[in-house]
GROMACS .gro file of C-alpha atoms in nm:
model
  270
    1MET     CA    1   1.120  -8.409   1.201
    2PRO     CA    2   1.062  -8.214   1.523
    3THR     CA    3   0.930  -8.383   1.832
    4PHE     CA    4   0.550  -8.396   1.872
    5SER     CA    5   0.325  -8.337   2.168
    6LEU     CA    6  -0.032  -8.445   2.212
    7ALA     CA    7  -0.217  -8.137   2.326
    8ALA     CA    8  -0.471  -8.181   2.605
    9LEU     CA    9  -0.751  -8.026   2.399
   10THR     CA   10  -0.723  -8.293   2.122
   11VAL     CA   11  -0.846  -8.556   2.362
   12LEU     CA   12  -0.968  -8.360   2.660
   13GLU     CA   13  -1.192  -8.641   2.772
   14LEU     CA   14  -0.877  -8.828   2.881
   15ALA     CA   15  -0.743  -8.779   3.235
   16PRO     CA   16  -0.365  -8.730   3.243
   17PRO     CA   17  -0.267  -9.094   3.306
   18GLU     CA   18  -0.479  -9.214   3.009
   19LEU     CA   19  -0.351  -8.921   2.799
   20VAL     CA   20   0.009  -9.040   2.857
   21GLU     CA   21  -0.079  -9.396   2.758
   22VAL     CA   22  -0.253  -9.286   2.437
   23ALA     CA   23   0.036  -9.057   2.343
   24ALA     CA   24   0.280  -9.344   2.390
   25SER     CA   25   0.066  -9.586   2.191
   26CYS     CA   26   0.044  -9.343   1.895
   27GLY     CA   27   0.408  -9.246   1.881
   28TYR     CA   28   0.413  -8.900   2.037
   29ASP     CA   29   0.710  -8.773   2.234
   30HIS     CA   30   0.529  -8.544   2.477
   31VAL     CA   31   0.195  -8.447   2.615
   32GLY     CA   32   0.035  -8.120   2.727
   33ILE     CA   33  -0.167  -8.141   3.051
   34ARG     CA   34  -0.457  -7.912   3.136
   35LEU     CA   35  -0.429  -7.839   3.506
   36LEU     CA   36  -0.653  -7.529   3.496
   37PRO     CA   37  -0.969  -7.470   3.290
   38ALA     CA   38  -0.958  -7.247   2.988
   39VAL     CA   39  -1.280  -7.086   3.097
   40PRO     CA   40  -1.452  -7.082   3.436
   41GLY     CA   41  -1.615  -7.419   3.492
   42GLY     CA   42  -1.439  -7.576   3.200
   43LEU     CA   43  -1.291  -7.926   3.208
   44ALA     CA   44  -0.944  -7.960   3.362
   45TYR     CA   45  -0.742  -8.200   3.573
   46PRO     CA   46  -0.602  -8.018   3.875
   47LEU     CA   47  -0.326  -8.262   3.969
   48MET     CA   48  -0.201  -8.016   4.231
   49ASP     CA   49  -0.517  -8.099   4.430
   50ASP     CA   50  -0.518  -8.478   4.366
   51VAL     CA   51  -0.206  -8.659   4.497
   52ALA     CA   52  -0.323  -9.003   4.381
   53ALA     CA   53  -0.381  -8.881   4.023
   54LEU     CA   54  -0.050  -8.699   4.020
   55ASN     CA   55   0.139  -9.010   4.139
   56GLU     CA   56  -0.037  -9.225   3.880
   57THR     CA   57   0.053  -8.972   3.608
   58LEU     CA   58   0.413  -8.970   3.720
   59ALA     CA   59   0.416  -9.351   3.711
   60ARG     CA   60   0.283  -9.358   3.357
   61LEU     CA   61   0.530  -9.097   3.240
   62ASP     CA   62   0.815  -9.301   3.387
   63ALA     CA   63   0.687  -9.629   3.234
   64THR     CA   64   0.636  -9.492   2.883
   65GLY     CA   65   0.917  -9.240   2.846
   66ILE     CA   66   0.665  -8.972   2.749
   67THR     CA   67   0.755  -8.623   2.885
   68VAL     CA   68   0.535  -8.322   2.959
   69ALA     CA   69   0.583  -8.038   2.721
   70ASP     CA   70   0.342  -7.787   2.853
   71LEU     CA   71   0.083  -7.702   3.120
   72GLU     CA   72  -0.251  -7.530   3.054
   73VAL     CA   73  -0.413  -7.282   3.098
   74VAL     CA   74  -0.311  -6.974   3.291
   75ALA     CA   75  -0.576  -6.724   3.187
   76PHE     CA   76  -0.486  -6.378   3.324
   77ARG     CA   77  -0.798  -6.176   3.411
   78PRO     CA   78  -0.816  -5.848   3.596
   79GLU     CA   79  -0.838  -6.028   3.931
   80THR     CA   80  -0.557  -6.277   3.869
   81GLU     CA   81  -0.276  -6.270   4.122
   82VAL     CA   82   0.062  -6.441   4.063
   83GLY     CA   83   0.084  -6.557   4.422
   84THR     CA   84  -0.199  -6.804   4.373
   85PHE     CA   85   0.005  -7.028   4.136
   86ALA     CA   86   0.256  -7.175   4.389
   87ALA     CA   87   0.102  -7.523   4.381
   88PHE     CA   88   0.070  -7.507   4.004
   89PHE     CA   89   0.441  -7.432   3.962
   90GLU     CA   90   0.540  -7.703   4.210
   91THR     CA   91   0.329  -7.964   4.033
   92GLY     CA   92   0.473  -7.859   3.697
   93ALA     CA   93   0.822  -7.909   3.830
   94ARG     CA   94   0.731  -8.256   3.962
   95LEU     CA   95   0.591  -8.349   3.621
   96GLY     CA   96   0.910  -8.228   3.452
   97ALA     CA   97   0.711  -7.985   3.238
   98LYS     CA   98   0.890  -7.731   3.025
   99HIS     CA   99   0.637  -7.469   2.927
  100ILE     CA  100   0.320  -7.293   3.049
  101LEU     CA  101   0.046  -7.170   2.818
  102VAL     CA  102  -0.059  -6.815   2.917
  103ALA     CA  103  -0.360  -6.629   2.780
  104GLY     CA  104  -0.432  -6.259   2.833
  105TYR     CA  105  -0.792  -6.169   2.922
  106ASP     CA  106  -0.709  -5.846   3.110
  107PRO     CA  107  -0.806  -5.539   2.901
  108ASP     CA  108  -0.551  -5.332   3.090
  109LEU     CA  109  -0.242  -5.439   2.905
  110ARG     CA  110  -0.009  -5.236   3.125
  111ARG     CA  111  -0.134  -5.423   3.433
  112PHE     CA  112  -0.119  -5.752   3.247
  113THR     CA  113   0.233  -5.691   3.131
  114ASP     CA  114   0.344  -5.616   3.481
  115ARG     CA  115   0.183  -5.932   3.620
  116PHE     CA  116   0.304  -6.146   3.334
  117ALA     CA  117   0.663  -6.027   3.415
  118LYS     CA  118   0.617  -6.138   3.772
  119PHE     CA  119   0.468  -6.465   3.658
  120CYS     CA  120   0.768  -6.532   3.432
  121GLU     CA  121   1.000  -6.466   3.727
  122ALA     CA  122   0.812  -6.713   3.948
  123ALA     CA  123   0.794  -6.974   3.667
  124ALA     CA  124   1.164  -6.950   3.605
  125GLN     CA  125   1.238  -7.064   3.961
  126HIS     CA  126   1.080  -7.393   3.865
  127GLY     CA  127   1.248  -7.426   3.527
  128LEU     CA  128   0.937  -7.336   3.330
  129THR     CA  129   0.890  -7.095   3.041
  130ALA     CA  130   0.577  -6.881   3.020
  131ASP     CA  131   0.439  -6.865   2.663
  132LEU     CA  132   0.187  -6.606   2.569
  133GLU     CA  133  -0.072  -6.732   2.323
  134PHE     CA  134  -0.244  -6.467   2.111
  135MET     CA  135  -0.608  -6.532   2.023
  136PRO     CA  136  -0.834  -6.292   1.831
  137TRP     CA  137  -1.102  -6.269   2.106
  138THR     CA  138  -0.855  -6.196   2.391
  139SER     CA  139  -0.677  -5.886   2.501
  140VAL     CA  140  -0.369  -6.020   2.314
  141PRO     CA  141  -0.538  -6.062   1.972
  142ASP     CA  142  -0.245  -6.109   1.738
  143LEU     CA  143   0.126  -6.193   1.695
  144ARG     CA  144   0.232  -5.835   1.696
  145THR     CA  145   0.074  -5.761   2.036
  146ALA     CA  146   0.207  -6.079   2.188
  147ASN     CA  147   0.562  -6.016   2.071
  148ARG     CA  148   0.554  -5.655   2.190
  149ILE     CA  149   0.444  -5.765   2.541
  150VAL     CA  150   0.712  -6.039   2.558
  151ALA     CA  151   0.977  -5.789   2.449
  152GLN     CA  152   0.855  -5.539   2.717
  153VAL     CA  153   0.865  -5.812   2.985
  154GLY     CA  154   1.234  -5.883   2.908
  155GLN     CA  155   1.239  -6.215   3.088
  156PRO     CA  156   1.451  -6.489   2.926
  157ASN     CA  157   1.183  -6.754   2.985
  158ALA     CA  158   0.905  -6.542   2.831
  159GLY     CA  159   0.785  -6.668   2.496
  160VAL     CA  160   0.531  -6.618   2.218
  161LEU     CA  161   0.309  -6.920   2.146
  162VAL     CA  162   0.197  -6.954   1.782
  163ASP     CA  163  -0.117  -7.154   1.720
  164ALA     CA  164  -0.180  -7.218   1.348
  165LEU     CA  165  -0.557  -7.141   1.372
  166HIS     CA  166  -0.512  -6.820   1.574
  167PHE     CA  167  -0.222  -6.710   1.350
  168ASP     CA  168  -0.454  -6.732   1.044
  169ARG     CA  169  -0.768  -6.595   1.203
  170SER     CA  170  -0.583  -6.295   1.350
  171LYS     CA  171  -0.440  -6.206   1.011
  172SER     CA  172  -0.086  -6.218   1.152
  173LEU     CA  173   0.183  -6.225   0.889
  174ILE     CA  174   0.467  -6.457   0.807
  175GLY     CA  175   0.694  -6.151   0.778
  176GLU     CA  176   0.618  -6.066   1.139
  177LEU     CA  177   0.690  -6.417   1.249
  178VAL     CA  178   1.030  -6.450   1.085
  179GLY     CA  179   1.137  -6.132   1.263
  180ILE     CA  180   1.083  -6.270   1.609
  181PRO     CA  181   1.400  -6.381   1.785
  182ALA     CA  182   1.420  -6.764   1.783
  183ASP     CA  183   1.471  -6.775   2.162
  184ARG     CA  184   1.116  -6.641   2.208
  185LEU     CA  185   0.965  -6.945   2.034
  186HIS     CA  186   0.968  -7.245   2.271
  187TYR     CA  187   0.699  -7.466   2.110
  188TRP     CA  188   0.401  -7.411   1.879
  189GLN     CA  189   0.055  -7.558   1.804
  190LEU     CA  190  -0.050  -7.718   1.480
  191CYS     CA  191  -0.402  -7.772   1.338
  192ASP     CA  192  -0.601  -7.673   1.038
  193GLY     CA  193  -0.927  -7.504   0.957
  194PRO     CA  194  -1.146  -7.390   0.672
  195ALA     CA  195  -0.997  -7.127   0.440
  196THR     CA  196  -1.291  -6.898   0.510
  197PRO     CA  197  -1.288  -6.779   0.873
  198PRO     CA  198  -1.600  -6.789   1.091
  199ALA     CA  199  -1.827  -6.485   1.055
  200THR     CA  200  -1.871  -6.410   1.429
  201THR     CA  201  -1.667  -6.430   1.746
  202ALA     CA  202  -1.903  -6.694   1.884
  203GLU     CA  203  -1.843  -6.910   1.580
  204MET     CA  204  -1.468  -6.853   1.604
  205LEU     CA  205  -1.470  -6.961   1.966
  206HIS     CA  206  -1.668  -7.279   1.894
  207ALA     CA  207  -1.436  -7.373   1.607
  208ALA     CA  208  -1.125  -7.314   1.808
  209ARG     CA  209  -1.241  -7.505   2.113
  210SER     CA  210  -1.442  -7.789   1.952
  211GLU     CA  211  -1.412  -7.823   1.580
  212ARG     CA  212  -1.070  -7.790   1.418
  213MET     CA  213  -0.937  -7.987   1.127
  214PHE     CA  214  -0.646  -8.224   1.096
  215PRO     CA  215  -0.333  -8.065   0.949
  216GLY     CA  216  -0.351  -8.059   0.567
  217GLU     CA  217  -0.727  -8.122   0.556
  218GLY     CA  218  -0.831  -7.757   0.567
  219GLY     CA  219  -0.751  -7.438   0.389
  220ILE     CA  220  -0.489  -7.267   0.610
  221ASP     CA  221  -0.150  -7.213   0.452
  222LEU     CA  222   0.033  -7.448   0.690
  223VAL     CA  223   0.330  -7.505   0.463
  224SER     CA  224   0.440  -7.141   0.475
  225LEU     CA  225   0.387  -7.140   0.855
  226VAL     CA  226   0.592  -7.457   0.900
  227LYS     CA  227   0.873  -7.310   0.691
  228ALA     CA  228   0.879  -7.000   0.910
  229MET     CA  229   0.892  -7.180   1.243
  230PRO     CA  230   1.213  -7.311   1.402
  231THR     CA  231   1.263  -7.676   1.332
  232ASN     CA  232   1.411  -7.757   1.668
  233ILE     CA  233   1.109  -7.688   1.895
  234PRO     CA  234   0.828  -7.927   1.981
  235VAL     CA  235   0.506  -7.923   1.776
  236SER     CA  236   0.196  -7.950   1.992
  237ILE     CA  237  -0.087  -8.104   1.790
  238GLU     CA  238  -0.411  -7.938   1.900
  239VAL     CA  239  -0.706  -8.070   1.705
  240PRO     CA  240  -1.030  -8.080   1.898
  241THR     CA  241  -1.292  -8.253   1.684
  242ALA     CA  242  -1.609  -8.288   1.888
  243SER     CA  243  -1.817  -8.410   1.594
  244LEU     CA  244  -1.566  -8.694   1.520
  245ALA     CA  245  -1.554  -8.792   1.888
  246LYS     CA  246  -1.898  -8.953   1.835
  247THR     CA  247  -1.747  -9.209   1.601
  248LEU     CA  248  -1.369  -9.216   1.666
  249ASN     CA  249  -1.223  -9.278   2.005
  250ALA     CA  250  -0.945  -9.068   2.160
  251GLU     CA  251  -0.667  -9.295   2.041
  252ALA     CA  252  -0.788  -9.307   1.681
  253ARG     CA  253  -0.817  -8.928   1.668
  254ALA     CA  254  -0.474  -8.879   1.825
  255ARG     CA  255  -0.316  -9.123   1.582
  256ARG     CA  256  -0.481  -8.957   1.281
  257ALA     CA  257  -0.370  -8.617   1.402
  258LEU     CA  258  -0.007  -8.720   1.435
  259ALA     CA  259   0.001  -8.884   1.089
  260ALA     CA  260  -0.146  -8.566   0.937
  261ALA     CA  261   0.108  -8.346   1.121
  262ARG     CA  262   0.401  -8.553   1.005
  263LYS     CA  263   0.279  -8.540   0.646
  264ILE     CA  264   0.239  -8.162   0.640
  265ILE     CA  265   0.572  -8.101   0.801
  266ALA     CA  266   0.742  -8.335   0.558
  267SER     CA  267   0.581  -8.155   0.266
  268ALA     CA  268   0.735  -7.828   0.386
  269GLN     CA  269   1.086  -7.962   0.391
  270PRO     CA  270   1.317  -7.887   0.094
   0.00000   0.00000   0.00000
């Protein structure tokens, strides 16, 4: 079994200290912490601006043995400047984080690639990887585009982040995935969804951000994906389920997500 991380989006209502406690209670190894919002005005926990919350999070990490796998979300837009992330990097280093989730919303891919390279250089100074997540509605819509950008950047800490839902919805191929050098894959995200993809981008966005399915309970071919991924990298379980949140608390959802992930990964083993 790989190690498992509780993604922030699975239980986004939890502030980082409570996220750590739930992860420990359920049997996770790591957590992902959302320091920056995925969209303007979205929910996030900017620990770099809240010393008390940062110290409390550090204390919970130390008490539980949980570690921080990744930080979210660096969304590159045309106006994004690498110099604005100094406090973000410093906070990540204090948390002992390993990876940063990066999303590309800049339609000028040449400009984005240049800035992403600089971002990788800055992140490396703090022991962090920069992992480019492809999503169908972004300027980096599929695995092929993400891998091409990471190859062009040429930074040893640059990675491609595979999310099971986005992999399926972008019509990326297992054959493309197995051709990616293993050192570009630092961690990946596991969830499920209906076999039939949403009909519109708006529906796709809603499903991705609010209504995913627990691994093995949908129609995505997760077994083939699990077999194609390295076995020695963390699996971030990202299963936002807004409708279930009305009846199941954060710990119950996190526990169910982990049990489902373990089951699907075990089923893919020879």
